[in-house]
Coordinates of C-alpha atoms in Angstrom, one line a residue:
Chain A
M289 CA 15.2 61.9 165.8
N290 CA 14.2 58.6 167.3
P291 CA 16.8 56.1 168.2
L292 CA 15.6 53.5 165.7
R293 CA 15.8 55.9 162.8
R294 CA 19.2 57.0 164.0
A295 CA 20.4 53.4 164.0
L296 CA 19.1 52.7 160.6
L297 CA 20.7 55.9 159.2
G298 CA 23.9 54.7 160.8
V299 CA 23.7 51.4 159.0
A300 CA 22.9 53.1 155.7
A301 CA 25.9 55.4 156.1
A302 CA 28.2 52.6 157.0
L303 CA 27.1 50.7 153.8
L304 CA 27.6 53.8 151.7
L305 CA 31.0 54.6 153.1
K306 CA 32.2 51.1 153.1
P307 CA 36.0 51.3 152.6
F308 CA 37.7 49.7 149.7
A309 CA 39.5 47.3 152.0
A310 CA 36.2 45.6 152.9
L311 CA 35.4 42.8 150.5
A312 CA 32.9 44.0 147.9
A313 CA 29.9 41.7 147.7
W314 CA 29.6 39.5 144.6
H315 CA 27.4 41.2 142.1
K316 CA 24.8 38.5 141.8
E317 CA 22.5 40.2 139.4
A318 CA 25.2 41.1 136.9
F319 CA 26.8 37.7 137.0
G320 CA 23.4 36.1 136.6
A321 CA 22.5 38.1 133.5
K322 CA 22.1 36.0 130.4
S323 CA 23.3 38.7 127.9
A324 CA 26.2 41.1 127.8
P325 CA 23.9 44.2 127.6
D326 CA 21.9 43.0 130.6
A327 CA 25.0 42.4 132.6
L328 CA 26.4 45.9 131.7
K329 CA 23.0 47.4 132.5
S330 CA 22.9 46.0 136.0
L331 CA 26.4 47.3 136.6
G332 CA 25.3 50.7 135.6
V333 CA 27.4 50.9 132.4
A334 CA 26.0 53.0 129.6
N335 CA 27.5 54.8 126.6
A336 CA 30.8 52.9 126.6
A337 CA 33.1 54.2 123.9
P338 CA 35.3 52.0 121.7
S339 CA 39.0 52.5 122.4
Q340 CA 42.3 51.2 121.1
D341 CA 43.7 51.8 124.5
V342 CA 41.9 48.7 125.8
V343 CA 44.1 45.8 124.6
I344 CA 43.1 42.1 124.5
E345 CA 45.7 39.6 123.7
A346 CA 44.3 36.1 123.0
P347 CA 44.7 33.4 120.4
Q348 CA 42.5 33.7 117.3
I349 CA 41.5 30.1 117.5
A350 CA 41.3 28.3 120.9
E351 CA 41.4 24.6 120.4
N352 CA 40.1 23.9 123.9
G353 CA 37.3 26.2 125.1
A354 CA 38.0 25.1 128.7
V355 CA 41.4 26.9 128.7
V356 CA 41.5 30.1 126.7
P357 CA 44.4 32.3 127.7
V358 CA 43.4 36.0 127.8
E359 CA 45.7 38.9 128.6
I360 CA 44.1 42.3 129.2
T361 CA 45.9 45.7 129.5
S362 CA 44.2 49.0 129.8
N363 CA 46.3 52.0 128.6
V364 CA 43.4 54.3 129.4
K365 CA 44.8 56.8 131.9
G366 CA 43.3 56.5 135.4
T367 CA 41.7 53.1 134.9
T368 CA 40.1 52.0 138.1
S369 CA 38.2 49.0 137.0
I370 CA 38.1 46.3 134.3
L371 CA 35.1 44.2 133.2
V372 CA 35.5 41.1 131.2
L373 CA 32.6 39.5 129.3
I374 CA 32.2 36.7 126.8
D375 CA 29.2 37.6 124.8
K376 CA 28.0 34.1 123.9
N377 CA 28.7 32.3 127.2
P378 CA 25.5 31.3 129.0
F379 CA 26.4 33.9 131.7
P380 CA 28.5 36.5 129.8
L381 CA 30.0 38.4 132.7
V382 CA 33.3 36.7 133.7
G383 CA 34.9 39.2 136.0
K384 CA 35.1 42.6 137.5
F385 CA 38.5 43.8 138.7
D386 CA 39.0 47.0 140.7
F387 CA 42.4 48.5 140.9
A388 CA 43.7 50.9 143.6
E389 CA 46.8 53.0 143.5
G390 CA 49.8 50.6 143.3
A391 CA 48.2 48.1 140.8
L392 CA 48.5 48.3 137.1
P393 CA 45.3 47.7 135.1
F394 CA 46.4 44.3 133.8
I395 CA 45.1 40.8 134.1
K396 CA 46.1 37.5 132.6
V397 CA 44.0 34.4 133.2
N398 CA 42.6 31.4 131.4
L399 CA 38.9 31.5 130.7
K400 CA 36.2 29.0 129.6
M401 CA 34.3 29.6 126.4
G402 CA 31.2 27.6 125.3
E403 CA 31.5 28.5 121.7
T404 CA 33.1 31.0 119.3
S405 CA 32.4 34.5 120.6
D406 CA 33.5 38.0 121.1
V407 CA 35.4 38.7 124.3
R408 CA 34.4 42.1 125.5
V409 CA 36.6 44.2 127.8
L410 CA 35.6 47.5 129.4
A411 CA 37.9 49.8 131.3
E412 CA 36.4 52.4 133.6
A413 CA 38.3 55.7 134.1
G414 CA 36.9 58.9 135.6
G415 CA 33.4 57.5 135.6
K416 CA 33.5 56.8 131.8
H417 CA 33.7 53.4 130.1
Y418 CA 35.9 52.4 127.2
F419 CA 35.7 49.0 125.5
A420 CA 37.3 46.7 123.0
T421 CA 36.2 43.4 121.6
R422 CA 38.1 40.5 120.1
E423 CA 36.6 37.4 118.5
I424 CA 38.0 34.0 119.6
K425 CA 37.1 30.9 117.6
V426 CA 36.5 27.9 119.7
T427 CA 36.6 24.4 118.3
I428 CA 35.6 22.4 121.4
G429 CA 33.4 24.2 124.0
G430 CA 34.5 24.3 127.6
C431 CA 31.3 24.7 129.7
G432 CA 29.9 21.2 129.9
G433 CA 31.2 17.6 129.5
Chain B
M158 CA 37.8 17.7 143.6
A159 CA 38.0 20.0 146.5
A160 CA 39.7 23.3 146.7
G161 CA 43.4 23.0 147.6
P162 CA 46.6 24.8 148.1
M163 CA 47.8 28.0 146.4
K164 CA 51.2 28.8 144.9
M165 CA 52.5 32.3 144.3
R166 CA 55.5 34.0 142.8
A167 CA 56.2 37.7 142.8
T168 CA 59.2 39.0 140.9
L169 CA 60.5 42.5 140.0
A170 CA 60.3 43.0 136.2
G171 CA 61.8 46.4 135.6
S172 CA 59.1 49.1 136.3
Y173 CA 56.6 46.7 137.8
T174 CA 56.3 43.6 140.0
D175 CA 54.9 40.6 138.3
V176 CA 52.6 38.5 140.5
R177 CA 51.6 35.0 139.4
V178 CA 49.3 33.0 141.6
L179 CA 47.8 29.6 141.2
M180 CA 44.6 28.7 143.0
T181 CA 43.8 25.0 143.2
H182 CA 40.0 25.0 142.6
P183 CA 37.6 22.9 140.6
M184 CA 35.7 26.0 139.2
E185 CA 32.6 23.9 138.5
T186 CA 30.1 25.6 136.1
G187 CA 27.1 23.7 137.3
Q188 CA 26.6 22.3 133.8
R189 CA 29.0 19.4 133.9
K190 CA 27.8 15.9 134.6
D191 CA 29.7 13.4 136.6
A192 CA 30.2 9.7 135.7
E193 CA 26.7 8.8 136.9
G194 CA 25.1 11.5 134.8
K195 CA 24.3 13.8 137.7
L196 CA 25.0 17.5 137.4
V197 CA 28.0 18.6 139.5
P198 CA 26.9 21.6 141.5
L199 CA 28.2 25.1 140.9
H200 CA 31.5 25.6 142.8
F201 CA 33.6 28.6 141.9
I202 CA 35.7 31.4 143.2
Q203 CA 33.7 34.6 143.6
N204 CA 36.0 37.1 145.2
L205 CA 39.7 37.6 145.2
T206 CA 41.9 40.2 146.9
V207 CA 45.5 41.2 146.3
K208 CA 47.3 43.1 149.1
V209 CA 50.7 44.7 149.2
N210 CA 52.2 45.2 152.6
G211 CA 48.7 44.9 154.1
R212 CA 47.0 47.4 151.7
T213 CA 44.4 46.2 149.2
V214 CA 45.4 47.0 145.6
I215 CA 43.2 44.7 143.5
E216 CA 39.7 43.4 144.3
G217 CA 38.3 40.9 141.8
Q218 CA 34.9 39.3 141.4
T219 CA 34.8 36.3 139.1
S220 CA 32.3 33.9 137.6
Q221 CA 32.4 30.2 136.9
A222 CA 33.9 30.9 133.5
V223 CA 37.4 31.2 134.9
S224 CA 39.2 27.9 134.0
R225 CA 39.8 25.1 136.5
N226 CA 42.9 25.7 138.8
P227 CA 43.1 29.4 137.9
V228 CA 46.5 31.0 137.4
F229 CA 46.2 34.8 137.6
S230 CA 48.9 37.2 136.6
F231 CA 48.7 40.7 138.0
R232 CA 51.1 43.6 137.8
L233 CA 51.9 46.0 140.6
R234 CA 53.4 49.4 140.0
G235 CA 57.1 49.7 141.1
G236 CA 57.8 47.5 144.1
A237 CA 60.8 46.5 146.1
K238 CA 62.5 43.3 147.1
G239 CA 60.8 42.0 150.3
D240 CA 57.4 43.7 149.8
K241 CA 54.8 41.4 151.2
I242 CA 52.2 40.2 148.7
E243 CA 49.1 38.5 150.0
V244 CA 46.3 36.9 147.8
S245 CA 43.1 35.5 149.1
W246 CA 39.9 34.1 147.6
L247 CA 36.4 33.2 148.7
D248 CA 34.1 30.8 146.8
N249 CA 30.4 30.4 146.5
Q250 CA 30.3 27.7 149.0
G251 CA 32.1 29.8 151.7
E252 CA 35.5 28.1 151.3
T253 CA 38.4 30.4 151.4
N254 CA 42.2 30.3 151.2
S255 CA 45.1 32.7 151.1
T256 CA 48.8 32.8 150.6
E257 CA 51.6 35.3 150.9
T258 CA 55.1 35.7 149.6
A259 CA 57.8 38.3 149.5
V260 CA 58.8 40.0 146.2
A261 CA 62.1 38.4 144.9

């Protein structure tokens, strides 16, 4: 094997074996997607099943779309990752959170919503995806002005 | 507004540790216009990391749709008084910040 090829293979192996501790690169393609299905496709999510074990707590009506409190809990056993999308935002994917041993699959944060929309949450466990949606009505959008 | 300081609190809450962290950040969507009618460029937190005693337990990637001056709540399994919690973020303009606290 020539040295260049060996070096390239080494780099490839290093990328593949990158430890969890190294900061995962921001997923530009998925975050740039303009529809929820496109974002999920670029994250390699297919055949997500609806589940009552994915719990979204949020107000039914958000007066101010710039600050919509959303609390997410996954009761799916072995959840390693949670995806949050707002279907009707210009860029639906809001966040991807990976959980290692020691963290509970829970997030609470305020989000911006441009208009009334479903909030879609997916939990990944054992290579499978489970999802729940919840509609939040917005009276004043929070993306522009 | 530029990115600013962080505040964090970590408290035992029975079977888990509750971590609340405030990140001072404009979280600009790139769609807002300033007083002169010019678009304010995209400026938002893209990556965040939560560590317990030096070990990464949560890695997040976020978009501009997180509200301004984000307050995140996370929950850590178990925990003990004095455990060191460290949270850091990195934004799309390369700015970064971190803070640490001990579980109370």
